[in-house]
Coordinates of C-alpha atoms and ligand atoms in Angstrom, one line a residue:
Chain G
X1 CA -17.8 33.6 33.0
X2 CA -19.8 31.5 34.9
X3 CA -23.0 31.5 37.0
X4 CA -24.6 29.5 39.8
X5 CA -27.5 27.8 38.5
X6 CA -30.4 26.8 41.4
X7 CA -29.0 23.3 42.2
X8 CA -25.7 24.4 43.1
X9 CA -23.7 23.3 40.1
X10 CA -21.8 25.2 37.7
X11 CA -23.1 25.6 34.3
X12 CA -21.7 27.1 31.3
X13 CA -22.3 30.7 29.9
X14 CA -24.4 31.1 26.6
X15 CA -23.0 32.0 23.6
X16 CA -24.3 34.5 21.4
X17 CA -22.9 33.1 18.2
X18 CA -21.0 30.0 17.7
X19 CA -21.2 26.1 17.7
X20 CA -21.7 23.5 20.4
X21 CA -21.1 20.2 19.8
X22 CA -23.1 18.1 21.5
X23 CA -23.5 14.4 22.7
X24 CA -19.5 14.1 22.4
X25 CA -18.6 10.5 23.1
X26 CA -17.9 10.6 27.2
X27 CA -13.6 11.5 27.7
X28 CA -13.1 12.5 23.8
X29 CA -13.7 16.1 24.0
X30 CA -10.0 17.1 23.6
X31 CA -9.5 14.3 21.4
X32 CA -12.2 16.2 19.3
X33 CA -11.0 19.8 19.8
X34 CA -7.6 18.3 18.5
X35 CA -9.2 16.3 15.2
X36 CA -10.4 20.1 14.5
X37 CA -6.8 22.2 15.2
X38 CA -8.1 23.8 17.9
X39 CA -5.3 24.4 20.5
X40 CA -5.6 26.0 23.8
X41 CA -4.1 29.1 22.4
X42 CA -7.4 30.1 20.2
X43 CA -8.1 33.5 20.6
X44 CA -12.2 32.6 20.9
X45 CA -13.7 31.4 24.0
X46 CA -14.1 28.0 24.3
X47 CA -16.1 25.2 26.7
X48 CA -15.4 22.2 27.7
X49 CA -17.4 20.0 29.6
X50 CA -16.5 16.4 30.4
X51 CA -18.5 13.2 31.4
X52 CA -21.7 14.9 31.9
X53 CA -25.3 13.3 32.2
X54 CA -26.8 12.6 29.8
X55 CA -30.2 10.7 29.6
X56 CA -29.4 9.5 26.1
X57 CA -26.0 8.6 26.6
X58 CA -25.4 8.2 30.2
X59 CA -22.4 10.3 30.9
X60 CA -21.2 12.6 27.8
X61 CA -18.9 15.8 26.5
X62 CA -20.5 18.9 25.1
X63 CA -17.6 21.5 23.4
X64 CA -19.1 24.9 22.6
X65 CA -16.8 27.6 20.8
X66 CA -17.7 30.8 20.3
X67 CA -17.8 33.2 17.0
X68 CA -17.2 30.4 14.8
X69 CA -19.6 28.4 12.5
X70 CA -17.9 24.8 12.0
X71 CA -17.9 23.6 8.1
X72 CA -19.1 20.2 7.3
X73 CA -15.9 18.8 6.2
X74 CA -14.5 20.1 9.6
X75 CA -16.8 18.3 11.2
X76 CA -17.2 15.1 9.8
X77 CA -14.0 13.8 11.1
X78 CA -15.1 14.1 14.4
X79 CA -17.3 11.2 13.5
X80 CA -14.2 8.8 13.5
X81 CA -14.3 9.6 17.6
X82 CA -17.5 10.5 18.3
X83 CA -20.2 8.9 15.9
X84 CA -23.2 10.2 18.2
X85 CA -22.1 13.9 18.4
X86 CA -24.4 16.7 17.3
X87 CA -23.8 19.9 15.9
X88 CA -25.7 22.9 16.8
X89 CA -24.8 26.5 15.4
X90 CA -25.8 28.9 17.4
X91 CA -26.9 32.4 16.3
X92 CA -28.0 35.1 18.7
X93 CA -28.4 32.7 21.2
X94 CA -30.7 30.7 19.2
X95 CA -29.7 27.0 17.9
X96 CA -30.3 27.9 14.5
X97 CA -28.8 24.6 12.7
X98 CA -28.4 21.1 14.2
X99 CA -26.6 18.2 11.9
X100 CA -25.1 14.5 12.9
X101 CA -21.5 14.4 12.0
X102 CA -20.8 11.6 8.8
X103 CA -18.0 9.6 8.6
X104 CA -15.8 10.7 5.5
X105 CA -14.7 8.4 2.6
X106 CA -11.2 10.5 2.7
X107 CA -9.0 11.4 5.5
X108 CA -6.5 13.9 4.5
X109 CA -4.0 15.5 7.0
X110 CA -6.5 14.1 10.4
X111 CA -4.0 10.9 11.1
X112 CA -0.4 9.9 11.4
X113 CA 0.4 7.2 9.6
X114 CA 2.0 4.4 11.6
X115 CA 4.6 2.8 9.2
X116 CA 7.7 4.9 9.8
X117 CA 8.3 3.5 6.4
X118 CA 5.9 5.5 4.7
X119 CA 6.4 8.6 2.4
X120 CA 4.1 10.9 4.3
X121 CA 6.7 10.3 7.3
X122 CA 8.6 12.4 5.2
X123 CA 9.7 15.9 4.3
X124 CA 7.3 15.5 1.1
X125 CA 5.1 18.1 0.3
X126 CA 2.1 15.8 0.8
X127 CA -0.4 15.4 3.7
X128 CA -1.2 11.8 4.9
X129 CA -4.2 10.4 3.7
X130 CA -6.5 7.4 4.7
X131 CA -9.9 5.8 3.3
X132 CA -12.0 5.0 5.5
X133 CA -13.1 1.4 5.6
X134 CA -15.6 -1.0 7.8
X135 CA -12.0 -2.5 8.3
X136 CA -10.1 0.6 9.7
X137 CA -8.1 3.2 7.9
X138 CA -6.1 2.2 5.2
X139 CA -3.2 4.2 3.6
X140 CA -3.4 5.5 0.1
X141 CA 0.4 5.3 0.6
X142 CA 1.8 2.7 2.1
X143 CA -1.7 0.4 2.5
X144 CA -1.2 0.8 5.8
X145 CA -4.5 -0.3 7.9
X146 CA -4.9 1.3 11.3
X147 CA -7.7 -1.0 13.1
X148 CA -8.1 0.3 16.5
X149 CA -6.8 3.4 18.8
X150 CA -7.8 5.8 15.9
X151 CA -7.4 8.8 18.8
X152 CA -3.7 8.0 19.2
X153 CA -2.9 8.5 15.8
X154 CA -4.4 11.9 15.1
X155 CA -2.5 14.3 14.0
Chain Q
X1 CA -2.0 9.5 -18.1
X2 CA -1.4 6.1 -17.6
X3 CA 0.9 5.6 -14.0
X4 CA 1.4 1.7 -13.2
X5 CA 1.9 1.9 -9.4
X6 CA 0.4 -1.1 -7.4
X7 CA -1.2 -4.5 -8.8
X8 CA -3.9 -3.3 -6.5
X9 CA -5.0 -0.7 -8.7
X10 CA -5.5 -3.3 -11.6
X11 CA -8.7 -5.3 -12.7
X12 CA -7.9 -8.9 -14.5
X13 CA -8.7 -7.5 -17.5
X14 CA -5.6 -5.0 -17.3
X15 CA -3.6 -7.6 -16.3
X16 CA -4.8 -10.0 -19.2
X17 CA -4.1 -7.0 -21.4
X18 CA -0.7 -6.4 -20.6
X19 CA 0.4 -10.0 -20.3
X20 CA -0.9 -10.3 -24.1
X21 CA 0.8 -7.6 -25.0
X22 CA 4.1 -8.4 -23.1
X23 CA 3.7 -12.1 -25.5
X24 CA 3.5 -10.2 -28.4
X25 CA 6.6 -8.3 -27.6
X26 CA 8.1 -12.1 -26.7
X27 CA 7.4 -13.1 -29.9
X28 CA 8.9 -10.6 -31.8
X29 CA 5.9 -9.2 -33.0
X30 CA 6.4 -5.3 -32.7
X31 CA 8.5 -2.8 -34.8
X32 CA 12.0 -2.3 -33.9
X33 CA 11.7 1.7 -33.5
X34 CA 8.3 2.3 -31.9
X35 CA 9.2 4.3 -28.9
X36 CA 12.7 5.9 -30.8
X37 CA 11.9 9.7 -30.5
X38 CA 11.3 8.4 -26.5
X39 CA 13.3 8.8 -23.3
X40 CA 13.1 7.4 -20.0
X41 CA 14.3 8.0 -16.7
X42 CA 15.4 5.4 -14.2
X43 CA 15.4 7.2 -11.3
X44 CA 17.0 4.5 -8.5
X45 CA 17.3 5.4 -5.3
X46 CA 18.1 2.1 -4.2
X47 CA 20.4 -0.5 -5.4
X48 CA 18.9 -3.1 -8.1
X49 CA 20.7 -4.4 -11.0
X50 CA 18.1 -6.6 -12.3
X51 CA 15.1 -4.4 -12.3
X52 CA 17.4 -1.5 -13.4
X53 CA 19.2 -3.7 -15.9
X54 CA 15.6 -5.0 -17.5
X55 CA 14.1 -1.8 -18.0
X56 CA 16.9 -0.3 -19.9
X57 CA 17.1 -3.5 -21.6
X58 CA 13.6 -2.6 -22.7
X59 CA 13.7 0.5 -23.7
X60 CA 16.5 -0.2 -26.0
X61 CA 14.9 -3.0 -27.6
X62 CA 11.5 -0.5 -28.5
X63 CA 14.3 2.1 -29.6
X64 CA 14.0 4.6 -27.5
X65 CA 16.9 6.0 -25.2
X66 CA 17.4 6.2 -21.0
X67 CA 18.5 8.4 -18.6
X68 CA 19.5 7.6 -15.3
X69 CA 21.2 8.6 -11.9
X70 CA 24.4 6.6 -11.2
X71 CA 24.5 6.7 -7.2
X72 CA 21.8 8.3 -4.8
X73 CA 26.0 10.1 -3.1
X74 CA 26.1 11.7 -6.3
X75 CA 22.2 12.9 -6.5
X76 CA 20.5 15.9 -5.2
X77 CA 18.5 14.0 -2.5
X78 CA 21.8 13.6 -0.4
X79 CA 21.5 17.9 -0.7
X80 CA 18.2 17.5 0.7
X81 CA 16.1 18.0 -2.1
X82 CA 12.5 16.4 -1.8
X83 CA 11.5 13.7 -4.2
X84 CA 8.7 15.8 -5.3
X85 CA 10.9 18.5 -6.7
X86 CA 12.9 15.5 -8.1
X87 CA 10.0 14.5 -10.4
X88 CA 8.8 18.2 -11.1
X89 CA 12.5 18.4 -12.3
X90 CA 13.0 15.4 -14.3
X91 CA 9.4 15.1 -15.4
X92 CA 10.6 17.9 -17.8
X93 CA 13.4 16.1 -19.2
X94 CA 11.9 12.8 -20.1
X95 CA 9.0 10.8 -21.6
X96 CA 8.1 9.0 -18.3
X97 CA 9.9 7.7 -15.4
X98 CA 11.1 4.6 -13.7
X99 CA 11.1 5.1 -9.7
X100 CA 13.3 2.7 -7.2
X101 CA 12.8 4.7 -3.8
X102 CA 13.1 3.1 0.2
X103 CA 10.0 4.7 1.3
X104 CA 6.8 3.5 0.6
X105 CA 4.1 4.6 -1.3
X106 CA 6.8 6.9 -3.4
X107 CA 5.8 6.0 -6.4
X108 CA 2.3 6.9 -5.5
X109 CA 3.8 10.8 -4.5
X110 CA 5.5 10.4 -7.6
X111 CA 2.3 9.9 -9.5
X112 CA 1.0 12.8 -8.6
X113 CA 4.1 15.1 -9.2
X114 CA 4.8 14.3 -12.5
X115 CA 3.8 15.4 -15.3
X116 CA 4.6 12.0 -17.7
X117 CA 3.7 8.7 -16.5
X118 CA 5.4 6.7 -13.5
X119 CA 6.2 3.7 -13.1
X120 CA 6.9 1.8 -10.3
X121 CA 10.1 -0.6 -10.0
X122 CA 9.7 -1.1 -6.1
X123 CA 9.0 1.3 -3.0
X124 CA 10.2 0.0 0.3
X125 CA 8.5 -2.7 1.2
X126 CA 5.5 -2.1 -0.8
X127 CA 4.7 -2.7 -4.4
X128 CA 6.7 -3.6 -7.5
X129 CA 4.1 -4.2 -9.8
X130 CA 6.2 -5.6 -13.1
X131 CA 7.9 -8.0 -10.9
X132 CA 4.1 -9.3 -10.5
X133 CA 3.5 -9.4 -13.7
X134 CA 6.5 -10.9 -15.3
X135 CA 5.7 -13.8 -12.4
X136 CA 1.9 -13.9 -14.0
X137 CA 3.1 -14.0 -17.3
X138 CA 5.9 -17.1 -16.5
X139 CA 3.0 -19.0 -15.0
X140 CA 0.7 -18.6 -18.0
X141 CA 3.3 -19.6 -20.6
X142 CA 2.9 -23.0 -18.9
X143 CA -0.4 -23.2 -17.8
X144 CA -4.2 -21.0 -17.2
X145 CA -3.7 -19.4 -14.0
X146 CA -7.5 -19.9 -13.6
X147 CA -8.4 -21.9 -10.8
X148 CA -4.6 -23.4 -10.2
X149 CA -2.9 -24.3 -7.0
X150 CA -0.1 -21.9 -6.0
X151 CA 2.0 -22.2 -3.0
X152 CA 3.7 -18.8 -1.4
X153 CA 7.0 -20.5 0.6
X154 CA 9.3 -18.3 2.9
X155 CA 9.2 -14.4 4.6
X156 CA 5.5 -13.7 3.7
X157 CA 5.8 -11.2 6.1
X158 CA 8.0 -8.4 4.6
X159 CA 8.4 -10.4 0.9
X160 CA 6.6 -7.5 -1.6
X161 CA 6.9 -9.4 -4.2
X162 CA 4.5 -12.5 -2.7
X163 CA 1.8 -10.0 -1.2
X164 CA 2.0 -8.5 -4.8
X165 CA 1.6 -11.7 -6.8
X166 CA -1.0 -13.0 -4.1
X167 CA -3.5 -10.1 -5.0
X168 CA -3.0 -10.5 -8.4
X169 CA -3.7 -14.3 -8.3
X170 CA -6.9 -13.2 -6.3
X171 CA -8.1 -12.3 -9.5
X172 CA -7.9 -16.0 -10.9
X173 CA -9.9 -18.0 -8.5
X174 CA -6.2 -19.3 -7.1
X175 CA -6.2 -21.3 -4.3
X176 CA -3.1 -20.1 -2.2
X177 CA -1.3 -22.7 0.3
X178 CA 1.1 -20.5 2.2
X179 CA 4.0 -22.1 3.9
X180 CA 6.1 -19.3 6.4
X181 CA 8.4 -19.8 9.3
X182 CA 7.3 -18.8 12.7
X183 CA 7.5 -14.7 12.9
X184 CA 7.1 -14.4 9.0
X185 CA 4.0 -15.8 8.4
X186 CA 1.9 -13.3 6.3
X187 CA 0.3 -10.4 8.0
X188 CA -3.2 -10.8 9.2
X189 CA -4.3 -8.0 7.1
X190 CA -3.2 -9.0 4.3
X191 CA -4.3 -12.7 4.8
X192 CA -7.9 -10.5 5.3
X193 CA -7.9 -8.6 2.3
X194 CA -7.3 -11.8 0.0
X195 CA -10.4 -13.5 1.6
X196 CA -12.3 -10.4 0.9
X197 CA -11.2 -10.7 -2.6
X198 CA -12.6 -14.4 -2.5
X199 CA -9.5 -16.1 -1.8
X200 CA -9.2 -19.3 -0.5
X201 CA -6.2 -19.3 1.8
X202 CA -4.8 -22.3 3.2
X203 CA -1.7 -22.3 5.9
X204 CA 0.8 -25.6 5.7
X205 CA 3.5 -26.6 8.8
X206 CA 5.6 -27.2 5.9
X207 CA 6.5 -27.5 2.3
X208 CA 6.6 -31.2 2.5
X209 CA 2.7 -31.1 3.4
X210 CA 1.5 -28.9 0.1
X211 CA 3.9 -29.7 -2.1
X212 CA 2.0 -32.4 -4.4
X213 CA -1.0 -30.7 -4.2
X214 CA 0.9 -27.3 -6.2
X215 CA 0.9 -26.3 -9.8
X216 CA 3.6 -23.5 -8.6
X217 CA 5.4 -23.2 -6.1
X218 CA 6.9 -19.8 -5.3
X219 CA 10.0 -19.5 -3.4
X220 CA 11.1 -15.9 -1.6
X221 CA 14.3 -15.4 0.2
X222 CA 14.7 -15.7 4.2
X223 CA 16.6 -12.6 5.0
X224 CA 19.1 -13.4 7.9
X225 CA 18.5 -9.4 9.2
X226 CA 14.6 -10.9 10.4
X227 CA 16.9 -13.7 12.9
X228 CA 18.3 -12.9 16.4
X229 CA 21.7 -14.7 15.3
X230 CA 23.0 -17.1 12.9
X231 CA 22.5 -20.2 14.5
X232 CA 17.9 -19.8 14.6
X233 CA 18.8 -18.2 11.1
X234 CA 20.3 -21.4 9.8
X235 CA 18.1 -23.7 11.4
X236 CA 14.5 -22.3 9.4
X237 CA 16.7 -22.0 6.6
X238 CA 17.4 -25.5 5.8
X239 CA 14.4 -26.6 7.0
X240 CA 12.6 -24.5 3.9
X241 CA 15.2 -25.1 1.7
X242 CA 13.6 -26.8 -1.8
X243 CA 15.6 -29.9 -2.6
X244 CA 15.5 -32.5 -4.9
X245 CA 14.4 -35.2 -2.5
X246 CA 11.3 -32.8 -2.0
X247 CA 10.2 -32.7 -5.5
X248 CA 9.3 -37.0 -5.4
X249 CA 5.6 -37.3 -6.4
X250 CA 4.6 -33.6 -7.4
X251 CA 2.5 -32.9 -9.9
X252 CA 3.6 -33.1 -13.3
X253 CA 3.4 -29.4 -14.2
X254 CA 4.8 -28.2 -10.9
X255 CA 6.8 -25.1 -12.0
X256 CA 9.1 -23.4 -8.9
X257 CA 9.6 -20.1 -9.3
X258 CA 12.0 -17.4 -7.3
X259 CA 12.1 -13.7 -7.9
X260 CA 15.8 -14.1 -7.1
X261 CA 18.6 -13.4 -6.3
X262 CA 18.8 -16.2 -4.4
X263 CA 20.2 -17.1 -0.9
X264 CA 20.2 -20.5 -0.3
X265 CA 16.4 -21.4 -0.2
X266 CA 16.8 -23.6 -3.7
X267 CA 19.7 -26.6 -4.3
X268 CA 21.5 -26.1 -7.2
X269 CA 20.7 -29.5 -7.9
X270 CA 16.7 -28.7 -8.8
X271 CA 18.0 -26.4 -11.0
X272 CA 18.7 -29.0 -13.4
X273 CA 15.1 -31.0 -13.2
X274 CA 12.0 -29.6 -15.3
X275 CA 10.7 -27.6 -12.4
X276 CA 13.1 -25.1 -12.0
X277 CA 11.7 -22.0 -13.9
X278 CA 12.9 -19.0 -12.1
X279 CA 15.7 -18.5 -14.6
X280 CA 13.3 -18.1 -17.5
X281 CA 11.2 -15.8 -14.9
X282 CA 14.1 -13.4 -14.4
X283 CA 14.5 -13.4 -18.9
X284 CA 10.3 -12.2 -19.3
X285 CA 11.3 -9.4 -17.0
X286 CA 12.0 -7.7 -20.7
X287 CA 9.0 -8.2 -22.5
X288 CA 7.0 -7.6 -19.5
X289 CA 8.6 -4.2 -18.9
X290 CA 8.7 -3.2 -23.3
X291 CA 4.8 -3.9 -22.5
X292 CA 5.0 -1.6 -20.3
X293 CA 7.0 1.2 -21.5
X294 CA 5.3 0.8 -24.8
X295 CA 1.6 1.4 -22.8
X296 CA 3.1 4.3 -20.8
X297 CA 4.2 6.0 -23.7
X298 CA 2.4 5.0 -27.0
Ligands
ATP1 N1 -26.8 30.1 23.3 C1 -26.3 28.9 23.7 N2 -25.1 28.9 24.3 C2 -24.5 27.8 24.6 N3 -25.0 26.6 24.5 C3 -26.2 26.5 23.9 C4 -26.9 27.6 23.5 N4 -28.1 27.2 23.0 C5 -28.2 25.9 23.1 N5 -27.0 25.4 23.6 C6 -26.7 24.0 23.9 O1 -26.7 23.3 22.6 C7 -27.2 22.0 22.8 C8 -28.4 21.8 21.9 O2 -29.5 22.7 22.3 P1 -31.0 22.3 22.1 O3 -31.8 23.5 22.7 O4 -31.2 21.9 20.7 O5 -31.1 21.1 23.2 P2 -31.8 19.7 23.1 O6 -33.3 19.9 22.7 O7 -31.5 19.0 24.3 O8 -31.1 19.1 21.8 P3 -30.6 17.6 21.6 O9 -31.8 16.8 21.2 O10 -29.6 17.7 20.5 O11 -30.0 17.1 22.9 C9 -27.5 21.8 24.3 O12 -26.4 21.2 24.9 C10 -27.6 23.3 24.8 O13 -27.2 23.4 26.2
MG2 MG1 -30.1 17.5 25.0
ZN3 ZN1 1.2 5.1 5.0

């Protein structure tokens, strides 16, 4: 549902209760909504907006989903692609909570790992799982180290 | 539980403890039967005769018995089975286990499957800690590896076992002179991570260059797989290949070392000088691995 707002542009419905994340690096909202397994088949409704101004940041993404309350660990790992996004939880229309995203010291099941190589390329019961480093990622595995193009190897 | 599965999981101290200990197995000093109510399981799921052939070696010499699989055709993985289940399984049949898998970071899974201690005898192209350690410990029967000059010649790209040693050797002030082909020099991360670790690292053209400025010179096989055809595979070969005519004016103490087998990388000719040490190298990988099996199981 959406309404006209006075300058002609589209703007999104509130939510009654739910969380936005705000201040989303500009073009890594679905990057985001993928770190956090949420597919276009999720039965709540869900925004997207893309590159939009933002006196802060210049252009950003804002994500707002609706009837759920995001956990910490959930969010944290949206840190690896969006350091500057903001967390509100919303609650009767009210932003009732607002928290920075951290990165995590432990990635577990959030990227691929790149050496075809390594175990958790495998049918083994385990998830793949990365420390986070100034350097990059580094397999507990394999010692893999992803450096760069983190997006592309999420999960 | 005690799980040896990567040299970088080890502080000097460990490693000084184990080498100790692997002397005092060297010199005889242990009791015949200490691990002979004890059983391991060599779980290879790639070919190795040496590795294979040095644990059981080992074990038998502490007293204690091993288990193994004789083909990976005639083991459950070919039905499918996961390695995880494998080590559930056999974790209740023996005292610890021995794992030789392709894939790496198995051992690690391993680790955390079992319910006795793992250890690692190679994953893929990852770790194989003991083969670090029995190289430590051939170095130091000669000489402190504090401070000493060590040169890293051949694949350092995909060679384990020089990645291994060269973290370890991090942990001694070693300078490291590494001498590579073009396309197997060692891997920028890794070059990185031994300069974190304080490392001085120092790139030579060619083994002529570094040569008299090594205490050890470490030799790892060109595999003719990494070369477009024989001809470009021949060509780096001999020009790394260690020769006698090579060894005028080192130092003294020079020891060369080679995890072996061997391709053609060393002349049967230096074999016969005072340098050649890879042949007591491939003898310590007993005590090293009764150190071992005697820590993982005591
Ligand atoms: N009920 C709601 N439904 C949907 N979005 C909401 C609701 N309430 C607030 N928001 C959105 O949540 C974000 C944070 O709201 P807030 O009122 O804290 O704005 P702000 O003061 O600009 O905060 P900030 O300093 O984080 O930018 C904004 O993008 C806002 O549009
Ligand atoms: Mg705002
Ligand atoms: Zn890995």
């Amino acid at each position: 549902m959406t309404r006209k707002d006075p300058s002609g542009g589209l703007v999104i419905s509130p939510i009654r209760n739910g969380t936005v994340i705000d201040h989303i690096t500009a073009g890594e909202a679905l990057n985001v909504l993928r770190i956090l397994g949420i597919t276009g088949s999720t039965p709540e409704c869900l925004s997207i907006a893309t590159n939009v101004k933002s006196k802060r940041m210049g252009k950003k993404d804002i994500v707002k989903i609706e009837n759920r309350e995001l956990r910490t660990e959930e969010v944290d790992r949206i840190a690896l692609l969006a350091p500057q996004a903001k967390i509100n939880i919303i609650r009767d229309y009210q932003v009732v909570e607002k928290k920075g995203v951290e990165i995590p010291e432990i990635l577990k099941g959030v990227v691929r790992c790149p050496n075809p190589g390594c175990i958790t390329n495998t049918n083994e019961p385990v998830e793949s799982t990365f420390e986070v480093l100034d350097k990059g990622l580094h397999c507990l595995y394999c010692d893999w180290l992803i450096k760069d193009d983190i997006a592309n190897h999420i999960i | 539980m005690y799980h040896i599965i990567s040299i970088r999981d080890f502080e000097r101290d460990d490693l000084d403890y184990l080498l100790d200990r692997a002397q005092e197995f060297d010199t005889g000093k242990y009791r015949s039967g200490m691990l002979d109510d004890k059983l391991v399981a060599l779980l290879f799921f790639e070919p190795s005769t040496r590795t294979r052939m040095s644990f059981a070696t080992a074990m038998a010499r502490l007293g204690g018995r091993s288990i193994s699989v004789d083909s990976v055709e005639a083991s459950s993985i070919v039905k499918g089975e996961t390695l995880a289940d494998t080590i559930r399984v056999v974790s209740s049949y023996a005292d610890a286990i021995v794992l030789r898998h392709p894939k790496e970071g198995a051992a690690r899974l391993a680790s955390e499957f079992a319910s006795v201690p793992v250890i690692n005898a190679g994953d893929g192209a990852g770790q194989h800690p003991s083969q670090t350690l029995l190289d430590l410990y051939t170095i130091r029967q000669s000489m402190s590896v504090d401070g000493i000059d060590v040169g890293l010649l051949g694949d350092l790209r995909y060679g384990r076992t020089a990645h291994s040693l060269a973290l370890a050797l991090s942990l001694y002030g070693v300078t490291l002179h590494t001498i590579a082909p073009g396309g197997l020099e060692m891997p920028a991360n890794i070059a990185l991570e031994l300069r974190e670790r304080g490392m001085e690292v120092v790139e030579h053209p060619n083994v002529e260059e570094a040569i008299r400025e090594l205490d050890v010179l470490y030799v790892t096989r060109i595999q003719r797989e990494r070369f477009p055809d024989s001809a470009s595979y021949y060509n780096v070969a001999s020009s790394y290949r260690i020769t006698t005519d090579l060894l005028a004016g080192v130092k003294e103490r020079l020891m060369i070392l080679h995890p072996l087998p061997r391709a053609g990388e060393i002349d049967p000719e230096v074999d016969c000088t005072p340098y050649a040490r890879y042949f007591e190298q491939a003898k310590n990988g007993v005590p090293i691995r009764m150190a071992l099996l005697h820590e993982v199981m005591k």
